[in-house]
JSON list of C-alpha atoms in Angstrom, two decimals:
[
{"chain": "A", "resi": 22, "resn": "UNK", "atom": "CA", "xyz": [39.81, -17.44, -18.01]},
{"chain": "A", "resi": 23, "resn": "UNK", "atom": "CA", "xyz": [36.65, -16.91, -20.20]},
{"chain": "A", "resi": 24, "resn": "UNK", "atom": "CA", "xyz": [34.84, -19.69, -18.19]},
{"chain": "A", "resi": 25, "resn": "UNK", "atom": "CA", "xyz": [35.73, -17.98, -14.80]},
{"chain": "A", "resi": 26, "resn": "UNK", "atom": "CA", "xyz": [34.50, -14.65, -16.11]},
{"chain": "A", "resi": 27, "resn": "UNK", "atom": "CA", "xyz": [31.33, -16.02, -17.28]},
{"chain": "A", "resi": 28, "resn": "UNK", "atom": "CA", "xyz": [30.75, -17.88, -14.02]},
{"chain": "A", "resi": 29, "resn": "UNK", "atom": "CA", "xyz": [31.35, -14.69, -12.11]},
{"chain": "A", "resi": 30, "resn": "UNK", "atom": "CA", "xyz": [28.81, -12.82, -14.30]},
{"chain": "A", "resi": 31, "resn": "UNK", "atom": "CA", "xyz": [26.06, -15.44, -13.90]},
{"chain": "A", "resi": 32, "resn": "UNK", "atom": "CA", "xyz": [26.54, -15.72, -10.37]},
{"chain": "A", "resi": 33, "resn": "UNK", "atom": "CA", "xyz": [26.40, -11.81, -9.96]},
{"chain": "A", "resi": 34, "resn": "UNK", "atom": "CA", "xyz": [23.41, -11.60, -12.18]},
{"chain": "A", "resi": 35, "resn": "UNK", "atom": "CA", "xyz": [21.28, -14.31, -10.28]},
{"chain": "A", "resi": 36, "resn": "UNK", "atom": "CA", "xyz": [22.38, -12.61, -6.98]},
{"chain": "A", "resi": 37, "resn": "UNK", "atom": "CA", "xyz": [21.31, -9.21, -8.11]},
{"chain": "A", "resi": 38, "resn": "UNK", "atom": "CA", "xyz": [17.92, -10.65, -9.69]},
{"chain": "A", "resi": 39, "resn": "UNK", "atom": "CA", "xyz": [17.00, -12.41, -6.31]},
{"chain": "A", "resi": 40, "resn": "UNK", "atom": "CA", "xyz": [18.09, -9.43, -4.31]},
{"chain": "A", "resi": 41, "resn": "UNK", "atom": "CA", "xyz": [16.03, -6.93, -6.36]},
{"chain": "A", "resi": 42, "resn": "UNK", "atom": "CA", "xyz": [12.90, -9.23, -6.26]},
{"chain": "A", "resi": 43, "resn": "UNK", "atom": "CA", "xyz": [13.21, -9.44, -2.54]},
{"chain": "A", "resi": 44, "resn": "UNK", "atom": "CA", "xyz": [14.02, -5.96, -1.84]},
{"chain": "A", "resi": 45, "resn": "UNK", "atom": "CA", "xyz": [10.99, -4.64, -4.15]},
{"chain": "A", "resi": 46, "resn": "UNK", "atom": "CA", "xyz": [8.70, -6.84, -2.51]},
{"chain": "A", "resi": 47, "resn": "UNK", "atom": "CA", "xyz": [9.87, -6.26, 1.25]},
{"chain": "A", "resi": 48, "resn": "UNK", "atom": "CA", "xyz": [10.33, -2.38, 1.32]},
{"chain": "A", "resi": 49, "resn": "UNK", "atom": "CA", "xyz": [7.15, -0.44, 1.58]},
{"chain": "A", "resi": 50, "resn": "UNK", "atom": "CA", "xyz": [3.67, -0.41, 3.08]},
{"chain": "A", "resi": 51, "resn": "UNK", "atom": "CA", "xyz": [2.83, -3.98, 3.20]},
{"chain": "A", "resi": 52, "resn": "UNK", "atom": "CA", "xyz": [6.05, -5.44, 3.49]},
{"chain": "A", "resi": 53, "resn": "UNK", "atom": "CA", "xyz": [6.96, -7.78, 6.29]},
{"chain": "A", "resi": 54, "resn": "UNK", "atom": "CA", "xyz": [9.99, -10.07, 6.68]},
{"chain": "A", "resi": 55, "resn": "UNK", "atom": "CA", "xyz": [9.55, -12.43, 9.79]},
{"chain": "A", "resi": 56, "resn": "UNK", "atom": "CA", "xyz": [7.75, -9.44, 11.62]},
{"chain": "A", "resi": 57, "resn": "UNK", "atom": "CA", "xyz": [10.32, -6.94, 10.59]},
{"chain": "A", "resi": 58, "resn": "UNK", "atom": "CA", "xyz": [9.08, -4.00, 8.39]},
{"chain": "A", "resi": 59, "resn": "UNK", "atom": "CA", "xyz": [11.42, -1.71, 6.63]},
{"chain": "A", "resi": 60, "resn": "UNK", "atom": "CA", "xyz": [10.63, 2.01, 5.56]},
{"chain": "A", "resi": 61, "resn": "UNK", "atom": "CA", "xyz": [12.33, 4.50, 3.56]},
{"chain": "A", "resi": 62, "resn": "UNK", "atom": "CA", "xyz": [12.76, 7.86, 5.58]},
{"chain": "A", "resi": 63, "resn": "UNK", "atom": "CA", "xyz": [11.15, 10.75, 3.92]},
{"chain": "A", "resi": 64, "resn": "UNK", "atom": "CA", "xyz": [11.39, 13.45, 6.46]},
{"chain": "A", "resi": 65, "resn": "UNK", "atom": "CA", "xyz": [14.11, 14.85, 8.79]},
{"chain": "A", "resi": 66, "resn": "UNK", "atom": "CA", "xyz": [11.64, 14.87, 11.75]},
{"chain": "A", "resi": 67, "resn": "UNK", "atom": "CA", "xyz": [13.88, 12.44, 13.73]},
{"chain": "A", "resi": 68, "resn": "UNK", "atom": "CA", "xyz": [17.33, 13.62, 12.30]},
{"chain": "A", "resi": 69, "resn": "UNK", "atom": "CA", "xyz": [19.13, 12.65, 15.40]},
{"chain": "A", "resi": 70, "resn": "UNK", "atom": "CA", "xyz": [18.10, 9.12, 14.94]},
{"chain": "A", "resi": 71, "resn": "UNK", "atom": "CA", "xyz": [17.81, 8.67, 11.27]},
{"chain": "A", "resi": 72, "resn": "UNK", "atom": "CA", "xyz": [18.01, 10.95, 8.11]},
{"chain": "A", "resi": 73, "resn": "UNK", "atom": "CA", "xyz": [16.04, 11.25, 4.94]},
{"chain": "A", "resi": 74, "resn": "UNK", "atom": "CA", "xyz": [16.93, 8.35, 2.73]},
{"chain": "A", "resi": 75, "resn": "UNK", "atom": "CA", "xyz": [17.89, 5.85, 5.43]},
{"chain": "A", "resi": 76, "resn": "UNK", "atom": "CA", "xyz": [16.05, 2.59, 5.62]},
{"chain": "A", "resi": 77, "resn": "UNK", "atom": "CA", "xyz": [14.50, 2.03, 8.95]},
{"chain": "A", "resi": 78, "resn": "UNK", "atom": "CA", "xyz": [13.21, -1.26, 10.21]},
{"chain": "A", "resi": 79, "resn": "UNK", "atom": "CA", "xyz": [10.63, -1.67, 12.87]},
{"chain": "A", "resi": 80, "resn": "UNK", "atom": "CA", "xyz": [9.69, -4.91, 14.56]},
{"chain": "A", "resi": 81, "resn": "UNK", "atom": "CA", "xyz": [6.02, -5.86, 15.14]},
{"chain": "A", "resi": 82, "resn": "UNK", "atom": "CA", "xyz": [5.26, -5.41, 18.77]},
{"chain": "A", "resi": 83, "resn": "UNK", "atom": "CA", "xyz": [2.22, -5.22, 21.26]},
{"chain": "A", "resi": 84, "resn": "UNK", "atom": "CA", "xyz": [1.77, -1.43, 21.75]},
{"chain": "A", "resi": 85, "resn": "UNK", "atom": "CA", "xyz": [1.04, -2.21, 25.46]},
{"chain": "A", "resi": 86, "resn": "UNK", "atom": "CA", "xyz": [4.76, -3.07, 26.01]},
{"chain": "A", "resi": 87, "resn": "UNK", "atom": "CA", "xyz": [5.95, 0.40, 24.67]},
{"chain": "A", "resi": 88, "resn": "UNK", "atom": "CA", "xyz": [6.80, 3.07, 27.07]},
{"chain": "A", "resi": 89, "resn": "UNK", "atom": "CA", "xyz": [7.76, 6.87, 26.79]},
{"chain": "A", "resi": 90, "resn": "UNK", "atom": "CA", "xyz": [11.05, 7.19, 25.28]},
{"chain": "A", "resi": 91, "resn": "UNK", "atom": "CA", "xyz": [10.53, 4.28, 22.84]},
{"chain": "A", "resi": 92, "resn": "UNK", "atom": "CA", "xyz": [10.32, 5.05, 19.05]},
{"chain": "A", "resi": 93, "resn": "UNK", "atom": "CA", "xyz": [7.21, 3.75, 17.61]},
{"chain": "A", "resi": 94, "resn": "UNK", "atom": "CA", "xyz": [6.07, 3.24, 13.83]},
{"chain": "A", "resi": 95, "resn": "UNK", "atom": "CA", "xyz": [2.40, 3.90, 13.39]},
{"chain": "A", "resi": 96, "resn": "UNK", "atom": "CA", "xyz": [-0.33, 4.72, 10.66]},
{"chain": "A", "resi": 97, "resn": "UNK", "atom": "CA", "xyz": [-1.02, 8.56, 11.20]},
{"chain": "A", "resi": 98, "resn": "UNK", "atom": "CA", "xyz": [-4.63, 9.81, 11.69]},
{"chain": "A", "resi": 99, "resn": "UNK", "atom": "CA", "xyz": [-3.54, 13.40, 11.11]},
{"chain": "A", "resi": 100, "resn": "UNK", "atom": "CA", "xyz": [-5.55, 14.58, 8.32]},
{"chain": "A", "resi": 101, "resn": "UNK", "atom": "CA", "xyz": [-2.62, 16.37, 6.88]},
{"chain": "A", "resi": 102, "resn": "UNK", "atom": "CA", "xyz": [-1.03, 13.21, 6.20]},
{"chain": "A", "resi": 103, "resn": "UNK", "atom": "CA", "xyz": [-3.61, 10.48, 7.01]},
{"chain": "A", "resi": 104, "resn": "UNK", "atom": "CA", "xyz": [-2.66, 6.90, 6.58]},
{"chain": "A", "resi": 105, "resn": "UNK", "atom": "CA", "xyz": [1.01, 7.59, 6.16]},
{"chain": "A", "resi": 106, "resn": "UNK", "atom": "CA", "xyz": [3.57, 5.58, 8.07]},
{"chain": "A", "resi": 107, "resn": "UNK", "atom": "CA", "xyz": [5.50, 7.74, 10.64]},
{"chain": "A", "resi": 108, "resn": "UNK", "atom": "CA", "xyz": [8.08, 6.87, 12.92]},
{"chain": "A", "resi": 109, "resn": "UNK", "atom": "CA", "xyz": [8.51, 9.02, 16.12]},
{"chain": "A", "resi": 110, "resn": "UNK", "atom": "CA", "xyz": [9.48, 9.00, 19.69]},
{"chain": "A", "resi": 111, "resn": "UNK", "atom": "CA", "xyz": [6.71, 8.45, 22.35]},
{"chain": "A", "resi": 112, "resn": "UNK", "atom": "CA", "xyz": [6.21, 11.41, 24.92]},
{"chain": "A", "resi": 113, "resn": "UNK", "atom": "CA", "xyz": [3.49, 9.91, 26.94]},
{"chain": "A", "resi": 114, "resn": "UNK", "atom": "CA", "xyz": [0.66, 7.43, 27.06]},
{"chain": "A", "resi": 115, "resn": "UNK", "atom": "CA", "xyz": [-2.91, 8.90, 26.57]},
{"chain": "A", "resi": 116, "resn": "UNK", "atom": "CA", "xyz": [-6.33, 8.11, 25.32]},
{"chain": "A", "resi": 117, "resn": "UNK", "atom": "CA", "xyz": [-7.99, 9.84, 22.23]},
{"chain": "A", "resi": 118, "resn": "UNK", "atom": "CA", "xyz": [-11.69, 9.61, 21.76]},
{"chain": "A", "resi": 119, "resn": "UNK", "atom": "CA", "xyz": [-11.75, 6.66, 24.27]},
{"chain": "A", "resi": 120, "resn": "UNK", "atom": "CA", "xyz": [-9.08, 4.77, 22.69]},
{"chain": "A", "resi": 121, "resn": "UNK", "atom": "CA", "xyz": [-5.48, 4.26, 24.06]},
{"chain": "A", "resi": 122, "resn": "UNK", "atom": "CA", "xyz": [-2.85, 6.23, 22.26]},
{"chain": "A", "resi": 123, "resn": "UNK", "atom": "CA", "xyz": [0.60, 7.55, 22.53]},
{"chain": "A", "resi": 124, "resn": "UNK", "atom": "CA", "xyz": [1.66, 11.22, 22.17]},
{"chain": "A", "resi": 125, "resn": "UNK", "atom": "CA", "xyz": [4.64, 11.26, 19.81]},
{"chain": "A", "resi": 126, "resn": "UNK", "atom": "CA", "xyz": [6.79, 13.91, 18.59]},
{"chain": "A", "resi": 127, "resn": "UNK", "atom": "CA", "xyz": [9.63, 14.27, 16.06]},
{"chain": "A", "resi": 128, "resn": "UNK", "atom": "CA", "xyz": [13.04, 14.86, 18.19]},
{"chain": "A", "resi": 129, "resn": "UNK", "atom": "CA", "xyz": [14.21, 17.43, 15.56]},
{"chain": "A", "resi": 130, "resn": "UNK", "atom": "CA", "xyz": [11.56, 20.05, 16.75]},
{"chain": "A", "resi": 131, "resn": "UNK", "atom": "CA", "xyz": [10.61, 18.46, 19.97]},
{"chain": "A", "resi": 132, "resn": "UNK", "atom": "CA", "xyz": [7.02, 19.41, 19.19]},
{"chain": "A", "resi": 133, "resn": "UNK", "atom": "CA", "xyz": [4.11, 16.91, 19.66]},
{"chain": "A", "resi": 134, "resn": "UNK", "atom": "CA", "xyz": [2.32, 15.58, 16.72]},
{"chain": "A", "resi": 135, "resn": "UNK", "atom": "CA", "xyz": [-0.97, 17.02, 16.20]},
{"chain": "A", "resi": 136, "resn": "UNK", "atom": "CA", "xyz": [-2.87, 13.86, 16.59]},
{"chain": "A", "resi": 137, "resn": "UNK", "atom": "CA", "xyz": [-1.85, 11.12, 18.93]},
{"chain": "A", "resi": 138, "resn": "UNK", "atom": "CA", "xyz": [-0.61, 7.36, 17.48]},
{"chain": "A", "resi": 139, "resn": "UNK", "atom": "CA", "xyz": [-3.69, 5.21, 18.24]},
{"chain": "A", "resi": 140, "resn": "UNK", "atom": "CA", "xyz": [-2.55, 1.58, 19.85]},
{"chain": "A", "resi": 141, "resn": "UNK", "atom": "CA", "xyz": [-4.53, 0.01, 17.00]},
{"chain": "A", "resi": 142, "resn": "UNK", "atom": "CA", "xyz": [-2.47, 1.73, 14.41]},
{"chain": "A", "resi": 143, "resn": "UNK", "atom": "CA", "xyz": [0.94, 0.92, 15.82]},
{"chain": "A", "resi": 144, "resn": "UNK", "atom": "CA", "xyz": [2.96, -0.95, 12.98]},
{"chain": "A", "resi": 145, "resn": "UNK", "atom": "CA", "xyz": [5.95, -1.74, 15.33]},
{"chain": "A", "resi": 146, "resn": "UNK", "atom": "CA", "xyz": [8.97, -0.48, 17.18]},
{"chain": "A", "resi": 147, "resn": "UNK", "atom": "CA", "xyz": [11.81, 1.12, 15.73]},
{"chain": "A", "resi": 148, "resn": "UNK", "atom": "CA", "xyz": [14.88, -1.36, 15.90]},
{"chain": "A", "resi": 149, "resn": "UNK", "atom": "CA", "xyz": [17.73, -0.29, 13.55]},
{"chain": "A", "resi": 150, "resn": "UNK", "atom": "CA", "xyz": [18.46, 1.80, 10.37]},
{"chain": "A", "resi": 151, "resn": "UNK", "atom": "CA", "xyz": [20.61, 1.22, 7.31]},
{"chain": "A", "resi": 152, "resn": "UNK", "atom": "CA", "xyz": [22.10, 4.68, 6.47]},
{"chain": "A", "resi": 153, "resn": "UNK", "atom": "CA", "xyz": [21.22, 5.86, 2.83]},
{"chain": "A", "resi": 154, "resn": "UNK", "atom": "CA", "xyz": [19.99, 2.39, 1.72]},
{"chain": "A", "resi": 155, "resn": "UNK", "atom": "CA", "xyz": [16.48, 3.83, 1.06]},
{"chain": "A", "resi": 156, "resn": "UNK", "atom": "CA", "xyz": [17.99, 5.69, -2.02]},
{"chain": "A", "resi": 157, "resn": "UNK", "atom": "CA", "xyz": [19.35, 2.66, -3.32]},
{"chain": "A", "resi": 158, "resn": "UNK", "atom": "CA", "xyz": [16.10, 0.65, -2.77]},
{"chain": "A", "resi": 159, "resn": "UNK", "atom": "CA", "xyz": [14.15, 3.51, -4.52]},
{"chain": "A", "resi": 160, "resn": "UNK", "atom": "CA", "xyz": [16.63, 3.46, -7.44]},
{"chain": "A", "resi": 161, "resn": "UNK", "atom": "CA", "xyz": [16.18, -0.53, -7.75]},
{"chain": "A", "resi": 162, "resn": "UNK", "atom": "CA", "xyz": [12.42, 0.13, -8.03]},
{"chain": "A", "resi": 163, "resn": "UNK", "atom": "CA", "xyz": [12.91, 2.59, -10.99]},
{"chain": "A", "resi": 164, "resn": "UNK", "atom": "CA", "xyz": [13.14, 1.72, -14.67]},
{"chain": "A", "resi": 165, "resn": "UNK", "atom": "CA", "xyz": [16.82, 2.80, -14.92]},
{"chain": "A", "resi": 166, "resn": "UNK", "atom": "CA", "xyz": [17.71, 0.77, -11.60]},
{"chain": "A", "resi": 167, "resn": "UNK", "atom": "CA", "xyz": [16.12, -2.41, -13.40]},
{"chain": "A", "resi": 168, "resn": "UNK", "atom": "CA", "xyz": [17.91, -1.54, -16.64]},
{"chain": "A", "resi": 169, "resn": "UNK", "atom": "CA", "xyz": [21.30, -0.99, -14.94]},
{"chain": "A", "resi": 170, "resn": "UNK", "atom": "CA", "xyz": [21.28, -3.61, -12.28]},
{"chain": "A", "resi": 171, "resn": "UNK", "atom": "CA", "xyz": [19.12, -6.60, -13.91]},
{"chain": "A", "resi": 172, "resn": "UNK", "atom": "CA", "xyz": [19.12, -6.23, -17.61]},
{"chain": "A", "resi": 173, "resn": "UNK", "atom": "CA", "xyz": [22.69, -5.21, -18.38]},
{"chain": "A", "resi": 174, "resn": "UNK", "atom": "CA", "xyz": [24.41, -7.94, -16.44]},
{"chain": "A", "resi": 175, "resn": "UNK", "atom": "CA", "xyz": [21.96, -10.62, -18.05]},
{"chain": "A", "resi": 176, "resn": "UNK", "atom": "CA", "xyz": [22.72, -9.16, -21.41]},
{"chain": "A", "resi": 177, "resn": "UNK", "atom": "CA", "xyz": [26.56, -9.37, -20.84]},
{"chain": "A", "resi": 178, "resn": "UNK", "atom": "CA", "xyz": [26.04, -13.07, -19.74]},
{"chain": "A", "resi": 179, "resn": "UNK", "atom": "CA", "xyz": [23.88, -13.90, -22.77]},
{"chain": "A", "resi": 180, "resn": "UNK", "atom": "CA", "xyz": [26.43, -12.11, -25.09]},
{"chain": "A", "resi": 181, "resn": "UNK", "atom": "CA", "xyz": [29.40, -14.21, -23.41]},
{"chain": "A", "resi": 182, "resn": "UNK", "atom": "CA", "xyz": [27.47, -17.48, -23.72]},
{"chain": "A", "resi": 183, "resn": "UNK", "atom": "CA", "xyz": [26.70, -16.41, -27.32]},
{"chain": "A", "resi": 184, "resn": "UNK", "atom": "CA", "xyz": [30.50, -15.84, -28.07]},
{"chain": "A", "resi": 185, "resn": "UNK", "atom": "CA", "xyz": [31.32, -19.01, -26.50]},
{"chain": "A", "resi": 186, "resn": "UNK", "atom": "CA", "xyz": [28.76, -20.98, -28.48]},
{"chain": "A", "resi": 187, "resn": "UNK", "atom": "CA", "xyz": [29.87, -19.59, -31.87]},
{"chain": "A", "resi": 188, "resn": "UNK", "atom": "CA", "xyz": [33.56, -19.89, -30.88]},
{"chain": "A", "resi": 189, "resn": "UNK", "atom": "CA", "xyz": [32.79, -23.78, -30.37]},
{"chain": "A", "resi": 190, "resn": "UNK", "atom": "CA", "xyz": [30.76, -23.96, -33.50]}
]
């Protein structure tokens, strides 16, 4: 039975380690997994579609194919949150300083964003969400998350192997 428990702990530890490495490297600004980009929701501006703490996934897409009613992920040009990634609904297609853009809005208030989303700043189109998974991914990136999810299982595995070794000796 000790061998079975050790095997289960080993498989769990390896799975968690691989999952953590992949998740830390695939969630965030520069993350990209086969054209899909995950983002952690930080505001309730689209509360009827996704909530704070959800993990949203957007797919890279040609902005020319997007239409009013679609939900788009883009890099903001608004001085209040310049460069931040925003996911909002498209109200209409427009131009801004001679460039094609979308008028976007958060569905919670229905008020248009102060600045449009330029086509050149479009990251992708919203595809789906994983409810509350953003909290989990943030936890994995923290020192305590690393300690609890990676270090402790490996310490248990090493301890179990050491006990097994001394028992055999």
